[in-house]
PDB file of C-alpha atoms in Angstrom:
ATOM      1  CA  MET A 937      17.058   6.400  -7.538  1.00 86.00           C
ATOM      2  CA  LYS A 938      13.380   5.638  -7.781  1.00 93.00           C
ATOM      3  CA  THR A 939      12.217   2.100  -7.073  1.00 95.00           C
ATOM      4  CA  LEU A 940       8.796   0.603  -7.680  1.00 95.00           C
ATOM      5  CA  ILE A 941       7.769  -2.546  -5.841  1.00 97.00           C
ATOM      6  CA  LEU A 942       4.723  -4.276  -7.289  1.00 97.00           C
ATOM      7  CA  TYR A 943       3.155  -7.270  -5.608  1.00 97.00           C
ATOM      8  CA  SER A 944       0.449  -9.855  -6.226  1.00 96.00           C
ATOM      9  CA  THR A 945      -0.860 -11.532  -3.079  1.00 95.00           C
ATOM     10  CA  HIS A 946      -3.627 -13.855  -1.934  1.00 92.00           C
ATOM     11  CA  ASP A 947      -3.458 -13.639   1.834  1.00 92.00           C
ATOM     12  CA  GLY A 948      -1.203 -10.629   2.401  1.00 95.00           C
ATOM     13  CA  GLN A 949       2.202 -12.234   3.011  1.00 97.00           C
ATOM     14  CA  THR A 950       3.636 -11.065  -0.316  1.00 98.00           C
ATOM     15  CA  LYS A 951       2.477  -7.525   0.454  1.00 98.00           C
ATOM     16  CA  LYS A 952       4.126  -7.774   3.883  1.00 98.00           C
ATOM     17  CA  ILE A 953       7.370  -8.905   2.242  1.00 98.00           C
ATOM     18  CA  ALA A 954       7.175  -6.107  -0.355  1.00 98.00           C
ATOM     19  CA  GLU A 955       6.691  -3.498   2.382  1.00 97.00           C
ATOM     20  CA  PHE A 956       9.584  -4.980   4.368  1.00 97.00           C
ATOM     21  CA  ILE A 957      11.855  -4.757   1.308  1.00 97.00           C
ATOM     22  CA  ALA A 958      10.824  -1.122   0.797  1.00 96.00           C
ATOM     23  CA  VAL A 959      11.979  -0.245   4.313  1.00 95.00           C
ATOM     24  CA  GLN A 960      15.343  -1.936   3.659  1.00 94.00           C
ATOM     25  CA  LEU A 961      16.086  -0.024   0.455  1.00 93.00           C
ATOM     26  CA  ASN A 962      18.416   2.959   0.636  1.00 80.00           C
ATOM     27  CA  ASN A 963      16.750   4.732  -2.260  1.00 69.00           C
ATOM     28  CA  ASP A 964      15.439   8.254  -2.112  1.00 73.00           C
ATOM     29  CA  GLN A 965      12.007   7.173  -3.352  1.00 92.00           C
ATOM     30  CA  VAL A 966      10.295   3.808  -3.037  1.00 95.00           C
ATOM     31  CA  CYS A 967       6.711   3.145  -4.061  1.00 94.00           C
ATOM     32  CA  VAL A 968       4.916  -0.085  -3.088  1.00 95.00           C
ATOM     33  CA  GLN A 969       1.781  -0.917  -5.012  1.00 95.00           C
ATOM     34  CA  SER A 970      -0.505  -3.851  -5.720  1.00 95.00           C
ATOM     35  CA  LEU A 971      -0.118  -5.220  -9.222  1.00 93.00           C
ATOM     36  CA  ALA A 972      -3.920  -5.335  -9.411  1.00 87.00           C
ATOM     37  CA  ASP A 973      -4.148  -1.578  -8.800  1.00 82.00           C
ATOM     38  CA  ASN A 974      -1.190  -0.706 -10.959  1.00 68.00           C
ATOM     39  CA  ASN A 975      -1.715   2.316 -13.131  1.00 79.00           C
ATOM     40  CA  VAL A 976       1.743   3.787 -12.568  1.00 79.00           C
ATOM     41  CA  GLU A 977       4.110   4.769 -15.373  1.00 87.00           C
ATOM     42  CA  LEU A 978       6.929   2.225 -15.152  1.00 91.00           C
ATOM     43  CA  SER A 979       9.305   4.351 -17.219  1.00 92.00           C
ATOM     44  CA  GLU A 980       9.559   6.820 -14.303  1.00 93.00           C
ATOM     45  CA  TYR A 981      11.399   4.247 -12.162  1.00 94.00           C
ATOM     46  CA  ASP A 982      15.052   3.211 -12.199  1.00 94.00           C
ATOM     47  CA  LYS A 983      14.423  -0.155 -10.529  1.00 95.00           C
ATOM     48  CA  ILE A 984      11.324  -2.324 -10.607  1.00 96.00           C
ATOM     49  CA  VAL A 985      10.724  -5.178  -8.176  1.00 97.00           C
ATOM     50  CA  ILE A 986       7.854  -7.612  -8.681  1.00 98.00           C
ATOM     51  CA  GLY A 987       6.733 -10.089  -6.034  1.00 98.00           C
ATOM     52  CA  ALA A 988       4.032 -12.690  -6.475  1.00 98.00           C
ATOM     53  CA  SER A 989       2.569 -15.589  -4.547  1.00 97.00           C
ATOM     54  CA  ILE A 990       1.564 -19.065  -5.617  1.00 95.00           C
ATOM     55  CA  ARG A 991      -1.903 -20.453  -5.002  1.00 90.00           C
ATOM     56  CA  TYR A 992      -2.614 -24.068  -5.934  1.00 89.00           C
ATOM     57  CA  GLY A 993       0.559 -24.260  -7.983  1.00 89.00           C
ATOM     58  CA  HIS A 994       0.043 -21.134 -10.074  1.00 92.00           C
ATOM     59  CA  PHE A 995       0.871 -17.446 -10.117  1.00 95.00           C
ATOM     60  CA  ASP A 996      -2.044 -15.097 -10.816  1.00 94.00           C
ATOM     61  CA  ARG A 997      -2.870 -14.740 -14.518  1.00 93.00           C
ATOM     62  CA  LYS A 998      -2.752 -10.953 -14.127  1.00 93.00           C
ATOM     63  CA  LEU A 999       0.962 -11.279 -13.382  1.00 95.00           C
ATOM     64  CA  TYR A1000       1.583 -13.036 -16.690  1.00 95.00           C
ATOM     65  CA  LYS A1001      -0.514 -10.484 -18.594  1.00 94.00           C
ATOM     66  CA  PHE A1002       1.298  -7.577 -16.947  1.00 94.00           C
ATOM     67  CA  ILE A1003       4.728  -9.020 -17.717  1.00 95.00           C
ATOM     68  CA  GLU A1004       3.760  -9.845 -21.292  1.00 94.00           C
ATOM     69  CA  LYS A1005       2.594  -6.272 -21.813  1.00 93.00           C
ATOM     70  CA  GLN A1006       5.645  -4.715 -20.106  1.00 95.00           C
ATOM     71  CA  THR A1007       8.458  -7.116 -21.091  1.00 96.00           C
ATOM     72  CA  ALA A1008      10.318  -4.698 -23.367  1.00 96.00           C
ATOM     73  CA  LEU A1009      10.429  -1.983 -20.697  1.00 96.00           C
ATOM     74  CA  LEU A1010      11.242  -4.431 -17.890  1.00 97.00           C
ATOM     75  CA  ASN A1011      14.166  -5.821 -19.861  1.00 96.00           C
ATOM     76  CA  GLN A1012      15.598  -2.297 -20.189  1.00 95.00           C
ATOM     77  CA  LYS A1013      15.495  -1.616 -16.435  1.00 95.00           C
ATOM     78  CA  TYR A1014      17.200  -2.944 -13.344  1.00 96.00           C
ATOM     79  CA  THR A1015      14.632  -5.431 -12.112  1.00 97.00           C
ATOM     80  CA  ALA A1016      14.080  -8.032  -9.437  1.00 97.00           C
ATOM     81  CA  PHE A1017      11.526 -10.789  -8.965  1.00 98.00           C
ATOM     82  CA  PHE A1018      10.572 -12.730  -5.873  1.00 98.00           C
ATOM     83  CA  GLY A1019       8.125 -15.575  -5.596  1.00 98.00           C
ATOM     84  CA  VAL A1020       6.351 -16.549  -2.390  1.00 98.00           C
ATOM     85  CA  ASN A1021       5.165 -20.082  -1.714  1.00 96.00           C
ATOM     86  CA  LEU A1022       5.025 -22.693   1.019  1.00 94.00           C
ATOM     87  CA  THR A1023       7.272 -25.100  -0.869  1.00 94.00           C
ATOM     88  CA  ALA A1024      10.141 -22.682  -0.192  1.00 95.00           C
ATOM     89  CA  ARG A1025       9.931 -23.587   3.503  1.00 95.00           C
ATOM     90  CA  LYS A1026      11.950 -26.685   2.657  1.00 94.00           C
ATOM     91  CA  THR A1027      15.716 -26.709   2.273  1.00 94.00           C
ATOM     92  CA  GLY A1028      16.612 -27.445  -1.323  1.00 94.00           C
ATOM     93  CA  LYS A1029      13.444 -25.810  -2.625  1.00 95.00           C
ATOM     94  CA  ASP A1030      14.231 -22.332  -1.352  1.00 96.00           C
ATOM     95  CA  THR A1031      16.130 -20.712  -4.228  1.00 95.00           C
ATOM     96  CA  ALA A1032      14.951 -19.389  -7.586  1.00 95.00           C
ATOM     97  CA  GLU A1033      16.873 -22.214  -9.256  1.00 95.00           C
ATOM     98  CA  THR A1034      15.561 -25.037  -7.055  1.00 96.00           C
ATOM     99  CA  ASN A1035      11.977 -23.915  -6.444  1.00 95.00           C
ATOM    100  CA  VAL A1036       9.886 -25.576  -9.134  1.00 95.00           C
ATOM    101  CA  TYR A1037       7.297 -22.767  -9.320  1.00 96.00           C
ATOM    102  CA  VAL A1038       9.781 -19.911  -9.660  1.00 96.00           C
ATOM    103  CA  ARG A1039      12.076 -21.854 -11.980  1.00 96.00           C
ATOM    104  CA  LYS A1040       9.214 -22.717 -14.355  1.00 96.00           C
ATOM    105  CA  PHE A1041       7.871 -19.167 -14.176  1.00 96.00           C
ATOM    106  CA  LEU A1042      11.240 -17.667 -15.123  1.00 96.00           C
ATOM    107  CA  GLN A1043      11.613 -20.163 -17.988  1.00 95.00           C
ATOM    108  CA  ARG A1044       8.125 -19.386 -19.289  1.00 95.00           C
ATOM    109  CA  ILE A1045       8.407 -15.597 -19.467  1.00 96.00           C
ATOM    110  CA  THR A1046      10.581 -13.462 -21.767  1.00 96.00           C
ATOM    111  CA  TRP A1047      11.355 -10.892 -19.058  1.00 97.00           C
ATOM    112  CA  LYS A1048      14.753 -11.608 -17.541  1.00 97.00           C
ATOM    113  CA  PRO A1049      14.969 -10.070 -14.045  1.00 97.00           C
ATOM    114  CA  THR A1050      18.386  -8.827 -12.969  1.00 96.00           C
ATOM    115  CA  ILE A1051      18.015 -10.851  -9.750  1.00 97.00           C
ATOM    116  CA  SER A1052      15.444 -13.352  -8.506  1.00 97.00           C
ATOM    117  CA  SER A1053      14.602 -15.078  -5.256  1.00 98.00           C
ATOM    118  CA  VAL A1054      11.943 -17.107  -3.520  1.00 98.00           C
ATOM    119  CA  PHE A1055      10.649 -16.840   0.015  1.00 98.00           C
ATOM    120  CA  ALA A1056       8.520 -19.128   2.115  1.00 97.00           C
ATOM    121  CA  GLY A1057       5.081 -17.710   2.779  1.00 96.00           C
ATOM    122  CA  ALA A1058       2.730 -18.200   5.679  1.00 96.00           C
ATOM    123  CA  LEU A1059      -0.152 -20.455   6.684  1.00 95.00           C
ATOM    124  CA  PHE A1060      -3.228 -18.671   7.971  1.00 95.00           C
ATOM    125  CA  TYR A1061      -5.650 -21.552   8.504  1.00 96.00           C
ATOM    126  CA  PRO A1062      -8.177 -19.634  10.659  1.00 96.00           C
ATOM    127  CA  ARG A1063      -8.477 -16.947   7.964  1.00 95.00           C
ATOM    128  CA  TYR A1064      -9.112 -19.321   5.054  1.00 95.00           C
ATOM    129  CA  SER A1065     -12.482 -20.238   3.643  1.00 95.00           C
ATOM    130  CA  TRP A1066     -13.611 -23.777   4.355  1.00 96.00           C
ATOM    131  CA  PHE A1067     -12.585 -24.919   0.862  1.00 95.00           C
ATOM    132  CA  ASP A1068      -9.140 -23.306   0.992  1.00 93.00           C
ATOM    133  CA  ARG A1069      -8.491 -24.660   4.485  1.00 95.00           C
ATOM    134  CA  ILE A1070      -9.322 -28.231   3.405  1.00 95.00           C
ATOM    135  CA  MET A1071      -7.313 -27.987   0.182  1.00 94.00           C
ATOM    136  CA  ILE A1072      -4.264 -26.455   1.858  1.00 93.00           C
ATOM    137  CA  GLN A1073      -4.418 -29.017   4.675  1.00 95.00           C
ATOM    138  CA  PHE A1074      -4.457 -31.767   2.055  1.00 95.00           C
ATOM    139  CA  ILE A1075      -1.457 -30.270   0.245  1.00 92.00           C
ATOM    140  CA  MET A1076       0.416 -29.783   3.512  1.00 93.00           C
ATOM    141  CA  LYS A1077      -0.313 -33.374   4.561  1.00 94.00           C
ATOM    142  CA  LEU A1078       1.121 -34.608   1.261  1.00 93.00           C
ATOM    143  CA  THR A1079       4.235 -32.452   1.691  1.00 90.00           C
ATOM    144  CA  GLY A1080       4.823 -33.091   5.391  1.00 91.00           C
ATOM    145  CA  GLY A1081       3.645 -29.696   6.590  1.00 92.00           C
ATOM    146  CA  GLU A1082       1.436 -28.350   9.371  1.00 94.00           C
ATOM    147  CA  THR A1083      -2.226 -29.399   9.194  1.00 95.00           C
ATOM    148  CA  ASP A1084      -3.649 -28.023  12.461  1.00 96.00           C
ATOM    149  CA  PRO A1085      -6.536 -25.764  11.304  1.00 95.00           C
ATOM    150  CA  THR A1086      -6.177 -23.491  14.349  1.00 96.00           C
ATOM    151  CA  LYS A1087      -2.596 -22.469  13.582  1.00 94.00           C
ATOM    152  CA  GLU A1088      -1.085 -19.490  11.846  1.00 96.00           C
ATOM    153  CA  ILE A1089       2.559 -20.002  10.954  1.00 96.00           C
ATOM    154  CA  GLU A1090       4.887 -17.567   9.249  1.00 97.00           C
ATOM    155  CA  TYR A1091       7.644 -19.447   7.418  1.00 97.00           C
ATOM    156  CA  THR A1092       9.242 -16.349   5.864  1.00 98.00           C
ATOM    157  CA  ASP A1093      12.971 -16.077   6.556  1.00 97.00           C
ATOM    158  CA  TRP A1094      13.312 -12.335   7.159  1.00 98.00           C
ATOM    159  CA  GLN A1095      17.115 -12.465   7.061  1.00 97.00           C
ATOM    160  CA  LYS A1096      16.884 -13.903   3.563  1.00 98.00           C
ATOM    161  CA  VAL A1097      14.488 -11.097   2.588  1.00 98.00           C
ATOM    162  CA  THR A1098      16.971  -8.573   4.040  1.00 97.00           C
ATOM    163  CA  SER A1099      19.767 -10.082   1.942  1.00 97.00           C
ATOM    164  CA  PHE A1100      17.590  -9.813  -1.172  1.00 97.00           C
ATOM    165  CA  ALA A1101      16.855  -6.160  -0.389  1.00 96.00           C
ATOM    166  CA  GLN A1102      20.593  -5.534   0.016  1.00 95.00           C
ATOM    167  CA  ALA A1103      21.167  -7.115  -3.396  1.00 95.00           C
ATOM    168  CA  ILE A1104      18.538  -4.758  -4.846  1.00 95.00           C
ATOM    169  CA  ASN A1105      20.408  -1.842  -3.271  1.00 91.00           C
ATOM    170  CA  HIS A1106      23.538  -2.915  -5.156  1.00 87.00           C
ATOM    171  CA  ILE A1107      21.877  -3.214  -8.581  1.00 80.00           C
ATOM    172  CA  THR A1108      23.266  -0.354 -10.692  1.00 69.00           C
TER     173      THR A1108
END
């Protein structure tokens, strides 16, 4: 089977997760590509996985435009979606059903992925612009998260990502 993994990322964690999933898949052919650079023919793939990150409470508009344009084809394929956000670091907000961003996203779109998940992302304070660092610190303070601007913390649960990849392997 041929699998396409498309991702939309701000700081690279969603790309890292997409590449990790690709390694876990037992398919003969797996292609990982940025949604922004996507010019691939979706109809050539048996399975399509889309991963996207949240920034300031929103997925990238390009994600919505892509899905709107490709909904009919996506709904005919075996598909998977994963969202990446820092809210998912908290128990009770770490499933597609309980994570407010992923839940609202899936309700808003007409594409119905075969399976969906959400993963906690990462904080990269030293890499952020001054504005992003201040804004993310403010959000993390409000939500009881890390605010030390010198820290980089990866919250991603790689076992959970492995389980998601195994579920993708079993989609037929």
